Each structure stands twice: as C-alpha cells, then as structure tokens.
PDB file of C-alpha atoms in Angstrom:
ATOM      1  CA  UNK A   1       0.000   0.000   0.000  1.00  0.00           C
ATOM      2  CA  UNK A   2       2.773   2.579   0.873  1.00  0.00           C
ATOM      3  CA  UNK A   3       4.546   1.590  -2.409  1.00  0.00           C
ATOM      4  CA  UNK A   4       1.624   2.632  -4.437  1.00  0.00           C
ATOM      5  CA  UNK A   5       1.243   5.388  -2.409  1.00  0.00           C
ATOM      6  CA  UNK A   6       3.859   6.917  -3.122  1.00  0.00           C
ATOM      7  CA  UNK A   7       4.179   6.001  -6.748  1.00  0.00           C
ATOM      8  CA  UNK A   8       1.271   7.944  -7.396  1.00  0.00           C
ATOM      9  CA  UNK A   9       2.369  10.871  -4.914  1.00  0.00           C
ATOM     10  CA  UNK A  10       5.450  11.326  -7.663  1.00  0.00           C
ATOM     11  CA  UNK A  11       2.991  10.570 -10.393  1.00  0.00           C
ATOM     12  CA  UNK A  12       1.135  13.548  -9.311  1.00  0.00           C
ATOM     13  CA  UNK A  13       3.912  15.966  -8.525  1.00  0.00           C
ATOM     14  CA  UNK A  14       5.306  14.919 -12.207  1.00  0.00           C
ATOM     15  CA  UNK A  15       1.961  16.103 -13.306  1.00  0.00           C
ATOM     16  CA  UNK A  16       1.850  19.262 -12.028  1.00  0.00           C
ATOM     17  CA  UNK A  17       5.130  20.176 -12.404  1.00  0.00           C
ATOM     18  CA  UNK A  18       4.856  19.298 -16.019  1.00  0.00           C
ATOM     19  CA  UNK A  19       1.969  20.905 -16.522  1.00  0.00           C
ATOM     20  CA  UNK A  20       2.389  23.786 -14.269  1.00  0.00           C
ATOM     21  CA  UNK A  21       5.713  24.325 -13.995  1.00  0.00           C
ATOM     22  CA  UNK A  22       6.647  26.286 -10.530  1.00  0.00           C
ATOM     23  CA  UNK A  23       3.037  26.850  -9.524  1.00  0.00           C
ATOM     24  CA  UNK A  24       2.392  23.401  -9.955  1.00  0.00           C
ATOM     25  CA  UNK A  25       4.949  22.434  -7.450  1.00  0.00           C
ATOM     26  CA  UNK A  26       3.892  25.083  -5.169  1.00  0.00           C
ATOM     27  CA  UNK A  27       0.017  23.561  -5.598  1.00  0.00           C
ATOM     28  CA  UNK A  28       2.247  20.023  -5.070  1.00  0.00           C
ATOM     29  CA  UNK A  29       3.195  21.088  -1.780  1.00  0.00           C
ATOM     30  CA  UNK A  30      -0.097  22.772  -0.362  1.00  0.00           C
ATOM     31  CA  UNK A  31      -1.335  19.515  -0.572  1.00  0.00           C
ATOM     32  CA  UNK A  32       0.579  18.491   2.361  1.00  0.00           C
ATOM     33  CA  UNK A  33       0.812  21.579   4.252  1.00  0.00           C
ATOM     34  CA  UNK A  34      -2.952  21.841   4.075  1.00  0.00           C
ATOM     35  CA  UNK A  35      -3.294  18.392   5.523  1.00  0.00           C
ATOM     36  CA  UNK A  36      -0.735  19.395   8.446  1.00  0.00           C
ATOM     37  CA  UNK A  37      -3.313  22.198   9.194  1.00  0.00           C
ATOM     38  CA  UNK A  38      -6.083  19.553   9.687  1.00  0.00           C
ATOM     39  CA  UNK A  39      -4.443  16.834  11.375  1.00  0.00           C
ATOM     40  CA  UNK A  40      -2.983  20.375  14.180  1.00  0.00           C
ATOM     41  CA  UNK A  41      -7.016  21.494  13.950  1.00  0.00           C
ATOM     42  CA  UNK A  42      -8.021  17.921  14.483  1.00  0.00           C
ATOM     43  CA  UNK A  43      -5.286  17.559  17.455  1.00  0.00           C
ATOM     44  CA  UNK A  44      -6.394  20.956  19.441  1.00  0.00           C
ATOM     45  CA  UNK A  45      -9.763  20.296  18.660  1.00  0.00           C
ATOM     46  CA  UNK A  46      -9.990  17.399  21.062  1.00  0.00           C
ATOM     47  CA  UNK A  47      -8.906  19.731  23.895  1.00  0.00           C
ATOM     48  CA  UNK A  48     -12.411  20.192  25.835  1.00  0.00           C
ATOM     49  CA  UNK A  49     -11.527  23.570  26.937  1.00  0.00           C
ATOM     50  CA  UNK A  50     -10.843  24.848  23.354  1.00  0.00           C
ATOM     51  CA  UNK A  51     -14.081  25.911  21.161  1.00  0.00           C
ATOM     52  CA  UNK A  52     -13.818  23.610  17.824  1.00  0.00           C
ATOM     53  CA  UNK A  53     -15.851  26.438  15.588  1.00  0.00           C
ATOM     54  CA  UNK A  54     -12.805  29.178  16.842  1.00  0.00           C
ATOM     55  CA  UNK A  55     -10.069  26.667  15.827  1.00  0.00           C
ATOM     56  CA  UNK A  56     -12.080  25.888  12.618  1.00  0.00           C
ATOM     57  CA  UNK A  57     -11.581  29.676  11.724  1.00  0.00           C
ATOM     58  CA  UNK A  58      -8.326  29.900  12.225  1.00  0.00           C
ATOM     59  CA  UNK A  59      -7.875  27.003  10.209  1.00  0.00           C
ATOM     60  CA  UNK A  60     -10.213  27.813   7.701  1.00  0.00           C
ATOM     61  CA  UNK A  61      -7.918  31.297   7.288  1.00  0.00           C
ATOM     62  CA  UNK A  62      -4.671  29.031   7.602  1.00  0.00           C
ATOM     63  CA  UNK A  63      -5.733  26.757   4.720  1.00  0.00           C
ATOM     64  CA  UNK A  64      -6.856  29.936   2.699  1.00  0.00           C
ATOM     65  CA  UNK A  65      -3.629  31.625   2.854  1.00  0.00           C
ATOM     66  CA  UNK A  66      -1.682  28.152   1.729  1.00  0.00           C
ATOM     67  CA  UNK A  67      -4.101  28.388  -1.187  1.00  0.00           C
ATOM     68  CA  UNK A  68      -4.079  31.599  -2.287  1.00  0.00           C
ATOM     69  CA  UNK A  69      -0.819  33.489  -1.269  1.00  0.00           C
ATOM     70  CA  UNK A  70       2.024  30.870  -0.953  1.00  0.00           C
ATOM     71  CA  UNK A  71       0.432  29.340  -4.474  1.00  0.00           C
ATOM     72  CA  UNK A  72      -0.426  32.297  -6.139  1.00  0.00           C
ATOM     73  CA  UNK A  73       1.459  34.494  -4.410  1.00  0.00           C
ATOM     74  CA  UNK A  74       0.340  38.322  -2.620  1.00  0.00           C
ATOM     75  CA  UNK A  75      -1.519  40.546  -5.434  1.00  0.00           C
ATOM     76  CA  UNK A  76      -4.337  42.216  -5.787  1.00  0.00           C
ATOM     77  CA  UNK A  77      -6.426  39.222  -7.232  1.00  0.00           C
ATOM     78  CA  UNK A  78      -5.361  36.655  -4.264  1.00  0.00           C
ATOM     79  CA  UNK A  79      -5.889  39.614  -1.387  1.00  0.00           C
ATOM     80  CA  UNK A  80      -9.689  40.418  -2.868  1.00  0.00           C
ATOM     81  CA  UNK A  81     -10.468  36.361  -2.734  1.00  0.00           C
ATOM     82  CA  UNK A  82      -8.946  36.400   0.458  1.00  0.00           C
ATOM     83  CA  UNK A  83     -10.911  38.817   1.930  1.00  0.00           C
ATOM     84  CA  UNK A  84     -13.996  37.717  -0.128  1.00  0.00           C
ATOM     85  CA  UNK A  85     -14.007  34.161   1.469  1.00  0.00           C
ATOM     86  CA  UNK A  86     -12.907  35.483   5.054  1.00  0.00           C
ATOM     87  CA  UNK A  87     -16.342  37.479   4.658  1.00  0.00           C
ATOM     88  CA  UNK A  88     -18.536  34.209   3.420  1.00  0.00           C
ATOM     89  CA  UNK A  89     -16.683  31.953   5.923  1.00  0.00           C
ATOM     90  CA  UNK A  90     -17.799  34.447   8.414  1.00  0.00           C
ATOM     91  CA  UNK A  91     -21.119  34.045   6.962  1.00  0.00           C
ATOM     92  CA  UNK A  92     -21.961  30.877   6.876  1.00  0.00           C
ATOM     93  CA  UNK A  93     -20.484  30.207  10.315  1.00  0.00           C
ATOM     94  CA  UNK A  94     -23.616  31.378  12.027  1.00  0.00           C
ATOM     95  CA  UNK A  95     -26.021  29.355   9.600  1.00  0.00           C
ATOM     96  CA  UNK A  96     -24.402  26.302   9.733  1.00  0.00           C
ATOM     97  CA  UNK A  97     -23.892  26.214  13.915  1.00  0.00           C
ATOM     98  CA  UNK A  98     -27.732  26.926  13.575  1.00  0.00           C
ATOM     99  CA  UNK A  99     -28.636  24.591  11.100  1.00  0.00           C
ATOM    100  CA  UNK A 100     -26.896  21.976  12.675  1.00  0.00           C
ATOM    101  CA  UNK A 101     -28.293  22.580  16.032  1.00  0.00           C
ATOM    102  CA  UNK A 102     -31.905  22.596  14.872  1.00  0.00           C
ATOM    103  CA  UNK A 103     -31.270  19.155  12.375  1.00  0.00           C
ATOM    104  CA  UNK A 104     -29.382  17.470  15.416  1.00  0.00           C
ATOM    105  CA  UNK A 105     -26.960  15.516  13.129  1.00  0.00           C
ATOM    106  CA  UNK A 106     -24.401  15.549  15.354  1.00  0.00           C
ATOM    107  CA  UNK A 107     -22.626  12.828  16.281  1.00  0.00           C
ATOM    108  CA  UNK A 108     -22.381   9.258  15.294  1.00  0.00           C
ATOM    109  CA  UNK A 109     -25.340   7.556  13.198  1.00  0.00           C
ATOM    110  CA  UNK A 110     -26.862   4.287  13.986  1.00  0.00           C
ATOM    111  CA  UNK A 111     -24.952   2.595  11.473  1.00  0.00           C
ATOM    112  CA  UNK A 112     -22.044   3.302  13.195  1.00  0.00           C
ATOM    113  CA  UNK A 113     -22.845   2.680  16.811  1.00  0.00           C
ATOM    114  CA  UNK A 114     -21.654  -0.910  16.457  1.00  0.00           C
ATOM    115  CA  UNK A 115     -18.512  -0.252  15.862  1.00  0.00           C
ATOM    116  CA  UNK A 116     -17.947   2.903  18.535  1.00  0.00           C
ATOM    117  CA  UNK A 117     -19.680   0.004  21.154  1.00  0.00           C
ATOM    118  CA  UNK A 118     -16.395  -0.309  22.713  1.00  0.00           C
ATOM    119  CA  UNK A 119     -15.243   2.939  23.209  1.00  0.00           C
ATOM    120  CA  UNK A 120     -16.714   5.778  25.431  1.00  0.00           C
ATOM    121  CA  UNK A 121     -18.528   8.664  23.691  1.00  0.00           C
ATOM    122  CA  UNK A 122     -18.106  11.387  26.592  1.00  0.00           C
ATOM    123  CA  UNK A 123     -15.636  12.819  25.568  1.00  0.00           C
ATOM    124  CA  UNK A 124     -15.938  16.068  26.771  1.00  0.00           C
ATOM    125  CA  UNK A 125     -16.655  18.102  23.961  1.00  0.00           C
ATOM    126  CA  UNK A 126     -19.617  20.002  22.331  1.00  0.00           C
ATOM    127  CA  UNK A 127     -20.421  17.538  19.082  1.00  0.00           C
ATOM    128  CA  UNK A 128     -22.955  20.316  18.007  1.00  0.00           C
ATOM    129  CA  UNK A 129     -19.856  22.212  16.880  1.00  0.00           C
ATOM    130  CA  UNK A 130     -17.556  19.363  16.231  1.00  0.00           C
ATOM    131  CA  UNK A 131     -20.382  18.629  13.629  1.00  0.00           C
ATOM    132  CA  UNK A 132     -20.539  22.638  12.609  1.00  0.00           C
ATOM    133  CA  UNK A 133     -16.544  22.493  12.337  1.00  0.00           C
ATOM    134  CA  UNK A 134     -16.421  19.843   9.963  1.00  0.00           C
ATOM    135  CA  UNK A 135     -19.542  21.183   7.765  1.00  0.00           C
ATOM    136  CA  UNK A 136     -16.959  24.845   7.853  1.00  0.00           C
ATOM    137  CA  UNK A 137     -14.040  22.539   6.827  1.00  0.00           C
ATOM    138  CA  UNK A 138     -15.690  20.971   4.070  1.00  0.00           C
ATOM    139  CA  UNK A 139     -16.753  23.973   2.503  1.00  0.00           C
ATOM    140  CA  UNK A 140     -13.895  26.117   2.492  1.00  0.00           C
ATOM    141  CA  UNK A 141     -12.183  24.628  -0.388  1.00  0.00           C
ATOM    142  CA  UNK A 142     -14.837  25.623  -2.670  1.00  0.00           C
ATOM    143  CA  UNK A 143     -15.384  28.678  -1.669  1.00  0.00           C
ATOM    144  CA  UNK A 144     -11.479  29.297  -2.020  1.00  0.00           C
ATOM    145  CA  UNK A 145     -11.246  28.134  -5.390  1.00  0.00           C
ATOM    146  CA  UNK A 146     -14.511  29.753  -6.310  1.00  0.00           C
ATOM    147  CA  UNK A 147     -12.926  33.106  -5.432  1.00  0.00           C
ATOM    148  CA  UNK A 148     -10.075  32.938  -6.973  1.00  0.00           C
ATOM    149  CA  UNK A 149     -11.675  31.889 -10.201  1.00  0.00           C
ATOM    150  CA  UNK A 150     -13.346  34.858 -10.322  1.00  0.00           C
ATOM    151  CA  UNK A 151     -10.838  37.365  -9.414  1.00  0.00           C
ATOM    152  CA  UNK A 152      -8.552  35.991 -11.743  1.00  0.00           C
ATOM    153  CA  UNK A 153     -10.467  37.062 -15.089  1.00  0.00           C
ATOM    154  CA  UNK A 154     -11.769  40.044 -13.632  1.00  0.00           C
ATOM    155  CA  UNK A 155      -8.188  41.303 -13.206  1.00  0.00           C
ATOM    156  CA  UNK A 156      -7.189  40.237 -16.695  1.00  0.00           C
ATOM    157  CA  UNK A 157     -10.302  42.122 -17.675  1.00  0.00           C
ATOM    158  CA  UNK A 158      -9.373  45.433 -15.872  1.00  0.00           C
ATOM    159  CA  UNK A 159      -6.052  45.110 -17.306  1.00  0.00           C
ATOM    160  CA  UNK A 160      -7.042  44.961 -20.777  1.00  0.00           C
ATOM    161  CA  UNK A 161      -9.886  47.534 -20.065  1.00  0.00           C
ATOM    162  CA  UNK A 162      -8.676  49.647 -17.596  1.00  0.00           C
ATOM    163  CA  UNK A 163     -11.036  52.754 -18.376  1.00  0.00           C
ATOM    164  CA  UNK A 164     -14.577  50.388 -17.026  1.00  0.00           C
ATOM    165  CA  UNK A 165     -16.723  50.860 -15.135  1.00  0.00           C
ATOM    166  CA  UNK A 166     -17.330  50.041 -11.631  1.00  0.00           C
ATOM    167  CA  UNK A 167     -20.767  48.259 -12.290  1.00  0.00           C
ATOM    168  CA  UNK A 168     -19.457  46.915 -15.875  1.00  0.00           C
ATOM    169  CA  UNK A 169     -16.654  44.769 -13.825  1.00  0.00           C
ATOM    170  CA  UNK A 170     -19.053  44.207 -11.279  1.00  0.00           C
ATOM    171  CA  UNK A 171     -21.531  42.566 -13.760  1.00  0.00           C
ATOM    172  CA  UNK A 172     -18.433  40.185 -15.396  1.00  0.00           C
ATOM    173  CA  UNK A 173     -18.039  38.963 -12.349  1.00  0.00           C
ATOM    174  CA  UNK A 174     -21.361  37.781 -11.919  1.00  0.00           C
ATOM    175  CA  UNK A 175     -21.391  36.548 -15.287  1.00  0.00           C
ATOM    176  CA  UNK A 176     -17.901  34.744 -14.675  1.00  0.00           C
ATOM    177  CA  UNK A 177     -19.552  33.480 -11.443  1.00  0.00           C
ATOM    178  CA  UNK A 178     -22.700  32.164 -13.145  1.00  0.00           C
ATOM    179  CA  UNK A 179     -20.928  29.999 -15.417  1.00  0.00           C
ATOM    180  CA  UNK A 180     -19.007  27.977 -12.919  1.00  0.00           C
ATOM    181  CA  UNK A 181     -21.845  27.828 -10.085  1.00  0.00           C
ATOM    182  CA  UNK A 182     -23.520  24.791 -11.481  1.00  0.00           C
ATOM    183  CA  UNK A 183     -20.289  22.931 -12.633  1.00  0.00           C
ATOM    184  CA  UNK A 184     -19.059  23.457  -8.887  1.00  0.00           C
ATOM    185  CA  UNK A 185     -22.311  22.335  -6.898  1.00  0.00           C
ATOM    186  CA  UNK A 186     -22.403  19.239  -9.098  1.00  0.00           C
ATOM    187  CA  UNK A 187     -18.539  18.747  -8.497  1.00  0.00           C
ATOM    188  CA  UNK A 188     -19.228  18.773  -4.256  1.00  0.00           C
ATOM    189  CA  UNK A 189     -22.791  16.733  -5.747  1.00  0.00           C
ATOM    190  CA  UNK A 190     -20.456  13.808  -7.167  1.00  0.00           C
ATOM    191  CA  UNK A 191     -18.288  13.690  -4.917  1.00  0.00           C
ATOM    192  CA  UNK A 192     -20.644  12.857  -2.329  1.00  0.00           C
ATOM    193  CA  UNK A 193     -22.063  10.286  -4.369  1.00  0.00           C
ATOM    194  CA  UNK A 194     -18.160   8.932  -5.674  1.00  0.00           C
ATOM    195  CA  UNK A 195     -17.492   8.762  -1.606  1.00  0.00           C
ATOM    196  CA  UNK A 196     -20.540   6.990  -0.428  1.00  0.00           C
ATOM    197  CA  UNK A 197     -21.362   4.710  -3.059  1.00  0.00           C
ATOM    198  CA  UNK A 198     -20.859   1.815  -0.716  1.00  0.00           C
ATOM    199  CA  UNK A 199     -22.880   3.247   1.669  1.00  0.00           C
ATOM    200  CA  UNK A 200     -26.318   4.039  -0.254  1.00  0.00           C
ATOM    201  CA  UNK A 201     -25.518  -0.156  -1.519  1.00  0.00           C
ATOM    202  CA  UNK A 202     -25.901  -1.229   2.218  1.00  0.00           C
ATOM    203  CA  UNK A 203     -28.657   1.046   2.369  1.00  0.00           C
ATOM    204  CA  UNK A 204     -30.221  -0.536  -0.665  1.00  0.00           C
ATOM    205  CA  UNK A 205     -28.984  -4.535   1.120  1.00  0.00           C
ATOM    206  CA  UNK A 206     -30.807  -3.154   4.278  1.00  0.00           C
ATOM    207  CA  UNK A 207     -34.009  -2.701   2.600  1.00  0.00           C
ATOM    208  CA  UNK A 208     -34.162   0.960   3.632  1.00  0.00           C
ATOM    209  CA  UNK A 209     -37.244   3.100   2.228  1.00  0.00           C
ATOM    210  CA  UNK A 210     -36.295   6.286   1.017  1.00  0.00           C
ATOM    211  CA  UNK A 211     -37.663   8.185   3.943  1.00  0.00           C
ATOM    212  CA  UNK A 212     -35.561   6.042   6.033  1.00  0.00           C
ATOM    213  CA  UNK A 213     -32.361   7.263   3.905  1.00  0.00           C
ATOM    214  CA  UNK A 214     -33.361  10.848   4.021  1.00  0.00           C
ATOM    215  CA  UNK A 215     -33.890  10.664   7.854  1.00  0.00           C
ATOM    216  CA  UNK A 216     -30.795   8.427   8.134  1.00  0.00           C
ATOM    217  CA  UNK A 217     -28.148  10.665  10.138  1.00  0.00           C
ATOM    218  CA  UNK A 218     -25.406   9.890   7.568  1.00  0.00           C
ATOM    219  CA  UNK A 219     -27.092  11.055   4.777  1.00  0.00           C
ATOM    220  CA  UNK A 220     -28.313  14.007   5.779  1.00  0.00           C
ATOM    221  CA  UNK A 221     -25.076  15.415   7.253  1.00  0.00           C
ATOM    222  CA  UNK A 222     -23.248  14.961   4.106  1.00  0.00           C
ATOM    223  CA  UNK A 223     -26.070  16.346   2.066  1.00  0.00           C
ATOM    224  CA  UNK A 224     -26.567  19.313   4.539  1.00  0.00           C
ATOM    225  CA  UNK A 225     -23.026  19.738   3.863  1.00  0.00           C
ATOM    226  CA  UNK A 226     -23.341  19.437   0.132  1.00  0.00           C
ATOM    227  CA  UNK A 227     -25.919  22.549   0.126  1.00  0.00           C
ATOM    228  CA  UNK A 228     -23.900  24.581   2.720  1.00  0.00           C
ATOM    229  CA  UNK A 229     -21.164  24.442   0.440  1.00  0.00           C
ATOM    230  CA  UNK A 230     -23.347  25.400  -2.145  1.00  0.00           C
ATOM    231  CA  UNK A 231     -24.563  28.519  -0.442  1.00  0.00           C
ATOM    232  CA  UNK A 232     -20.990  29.580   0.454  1.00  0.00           C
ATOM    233  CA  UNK A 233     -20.220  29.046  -3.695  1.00  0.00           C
ATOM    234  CA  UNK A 234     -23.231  30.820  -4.518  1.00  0.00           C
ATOM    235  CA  UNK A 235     -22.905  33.598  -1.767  1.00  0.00           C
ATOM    236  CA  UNK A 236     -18.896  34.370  -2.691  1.00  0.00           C
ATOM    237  CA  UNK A 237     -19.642  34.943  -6.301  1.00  0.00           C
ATOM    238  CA  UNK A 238     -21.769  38.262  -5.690  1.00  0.00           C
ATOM    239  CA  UNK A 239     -19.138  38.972  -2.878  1.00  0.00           C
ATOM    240  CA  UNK A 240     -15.917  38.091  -4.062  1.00  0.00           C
ATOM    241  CA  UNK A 241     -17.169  40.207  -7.276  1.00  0.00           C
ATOM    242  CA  UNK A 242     -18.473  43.649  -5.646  1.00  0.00           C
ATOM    243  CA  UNK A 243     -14.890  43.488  -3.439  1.00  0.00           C
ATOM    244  CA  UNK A 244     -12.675  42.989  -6.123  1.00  0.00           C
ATOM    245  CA  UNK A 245     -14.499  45.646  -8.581  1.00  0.00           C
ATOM    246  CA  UNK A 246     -14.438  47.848  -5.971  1.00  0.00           C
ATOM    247  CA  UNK A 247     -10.561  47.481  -5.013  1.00  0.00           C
ATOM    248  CA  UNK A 248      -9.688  47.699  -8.348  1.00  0.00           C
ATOM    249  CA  UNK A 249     -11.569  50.862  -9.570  1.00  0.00           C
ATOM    250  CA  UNK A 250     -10.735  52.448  -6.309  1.00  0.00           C
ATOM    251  CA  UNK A 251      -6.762  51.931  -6.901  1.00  0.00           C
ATOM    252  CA  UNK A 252      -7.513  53.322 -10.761  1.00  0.00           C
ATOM    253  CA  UNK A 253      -8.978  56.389  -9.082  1.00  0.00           C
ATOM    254  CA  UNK A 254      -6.714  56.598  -6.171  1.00  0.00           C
ATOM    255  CA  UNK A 255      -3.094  56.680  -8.982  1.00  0.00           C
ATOM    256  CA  UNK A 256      -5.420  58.984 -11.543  1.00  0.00           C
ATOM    257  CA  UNK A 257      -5.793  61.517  -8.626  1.00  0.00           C
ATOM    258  CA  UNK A 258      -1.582  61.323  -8.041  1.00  0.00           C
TER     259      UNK A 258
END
C-alpha cells in the first residue's frame, strides 16, 4: 500500500510540475501543508476547553492563505479572494452552527454505533460544533477556489480595459460566477455520491425506504453539507465580485488623482 502510495504521490507531482511548472509544485506542496493544518485542527480540537468552531476559523484562514498566497502568491487578485471568502466563511459560520443545532446531526449515526460500542462517547466536547466544524471545513475549499476563479479574469479584464466601469466589472463577475456555479455544486454533488457509493448499496442490502435514507443521520449530514457548500459558492460569487471591482476601480482612481 505505501509503495503505491507513493508512486502515485510522484505521479502527481510529475503532473503538475509538467503541466504547471513552478506553480504546480507550489500547488504540489499545499497539498501536504494543508493536511498538516487539519491533522494540528483535528489535534487541538480534542482539547475540551478549546471551542472547535474558533479553531475551525483559524484554520479555515490558515488553509486559505496556503491556497491563495504561498500558491499564487500576494496581489491584488489573491488579497480580494482572500478577503472575499474570510467574509462568506464568516457568513456561513452562524447558519451552519444553527442549522446543525436545529437538524441534530451531530454525532455518530446508527450505522455506526456498532462499531464505537467499545469505546466511550463522553468525551468532553460540544459535538454540536464538532459537527458545525467539519460542515466549515468541508466547505472552504470551494469557496477558495470559487474566489479565486473569479478574481482571476476580472483582473485580466481590468487590465485589458482599464477605463470600465465600476458596475461593468461588477456585472463580469457575476457573469464569470454564473458559469461555474452549477459545474461546482455538481462537483461537491459527485463527490458525495463517488465517496458513499458503498454506503447508499448497504442502504439498498438493508431494505431501507427512502424516507428512512433521508432521515438516516449519515445522509443528511453529508447532504446538509453538500448545500452549505453550495450557499458559500453561490454567496462568494456576488461577494468576491463587488470586493474585487471595488478594489480595483478604487486603486484606478486613487493613482489617476496622483
């Protein structure tokens, strides 16, 4: 297993490199420093005294960084998505706590229970935001890679237009924004479906109605999860495009009045 592991770990930086050159190196080496920011988050996170939805910010910011300044390095386009998905983030914090309080899908599922029989649940800590931490976690990515995608054109716009309007770069945004919104929900859609494939089988073996799958704990985390990510990719495209037309035009105006 660690053979092929690893043969596919230089696959992959081969890749990228290739095909990317430095950047894709750079994106070859997020890959692990992201994952050292979960597995610290996951670490601290266990401390009872610690609140799991604070840490989850600063790793959520941590993680954002990695993936926009040391890949893309600090300009204009990664500072606007920065601050665009610090602003959603911030958002969707106080939905999702609430939205997982009120659906109560916290915690383990009763598919799971016989495994966990041996060990002790009370652990301490407040699963409500364990469970609102990892819904954050999972939807970060997105909303990372959604900004950036739209900063990125709308500065190569600007540059090659540098006399529009405020509401004229505003609008390409949106329209940039618009065209990727369905390919990316369907992306976190799959990906769901990709990861528990096996699981909707046993629900199938098990005879399960679909009410019962619906109302199955499993399920409905990860698709509660699926539409919070959503949201966040649908509510940074507006954002991430007002901030970044309004840096932009504002720096125009700021070195015309110089």
């Amino acid at each position: 297993m660690m053979n092929v592991l690893f043969l596919l770990a230089v696959l992959l930086f081969l890749l990228m490199v290739l095909i990317g050159g430095k950047k894709g190196a750079r994106s070859f080496i997020s890959l692990f420093l992201n994952f050292g920011v979960v597995l610290f988050t996951v670490f601290i996170m266990t401390d009872p005294n610690g609140n799991p939805i604070i840490i989850t910010i600063f790793a959520c910011t941590a993680i954002s960084s990695i993936n926009l300044f040391y890949i893309n390095k600090v300009n204009s386009k990664t500072v606007t998505a920065f601050i665009s998905t610090v602003v959603t983030i911030t958002i969707l914090i106080f939905f999702i706590y609430i939205v997982t309080k009120k659906t109560m899908i916290q915690g383990f599922g009763e598919e799971e229970i016989d495994e966990l029989n041996v060990f002790s649940l009370y652990l301490g800590v407040d699963f409500v935001k364990i469970g609102a931490a990892v819904i954050i976690m999972s939807t970060i990515g997105a909303i990372t890679d959604v900004a950036i995608s739209i900063t990125s054109p709308m500065r190569e716009i600007f540059r090659h237009h540098p006399s529009i309007s405020r509401k004229e770069l505003f609008t390409s945004g949106l329209t940039i924004g618009k065209d990727i919104l369905g390919s990316n929900t369907n992306t976190l859609f799959f990906a769901f479906i990709g990861g528990y494939l096996a699981l909707l089988i046993w629900f199938k073996d098990l005879s399960y109605t679909f009410g019962q799958i619906v109302n199955s704990k499993i399920f409905s985390a990860e698709m509660i999860t699926i539409f919070s990510a959503g949201i966040g990719i649908a509510l940074i495209i507006p954002i991430s495009s007002w901030i970044n037309a309004y840096y932009l035009v504002k720096r125009r105006e700021k070195s015309e009045g110089n």
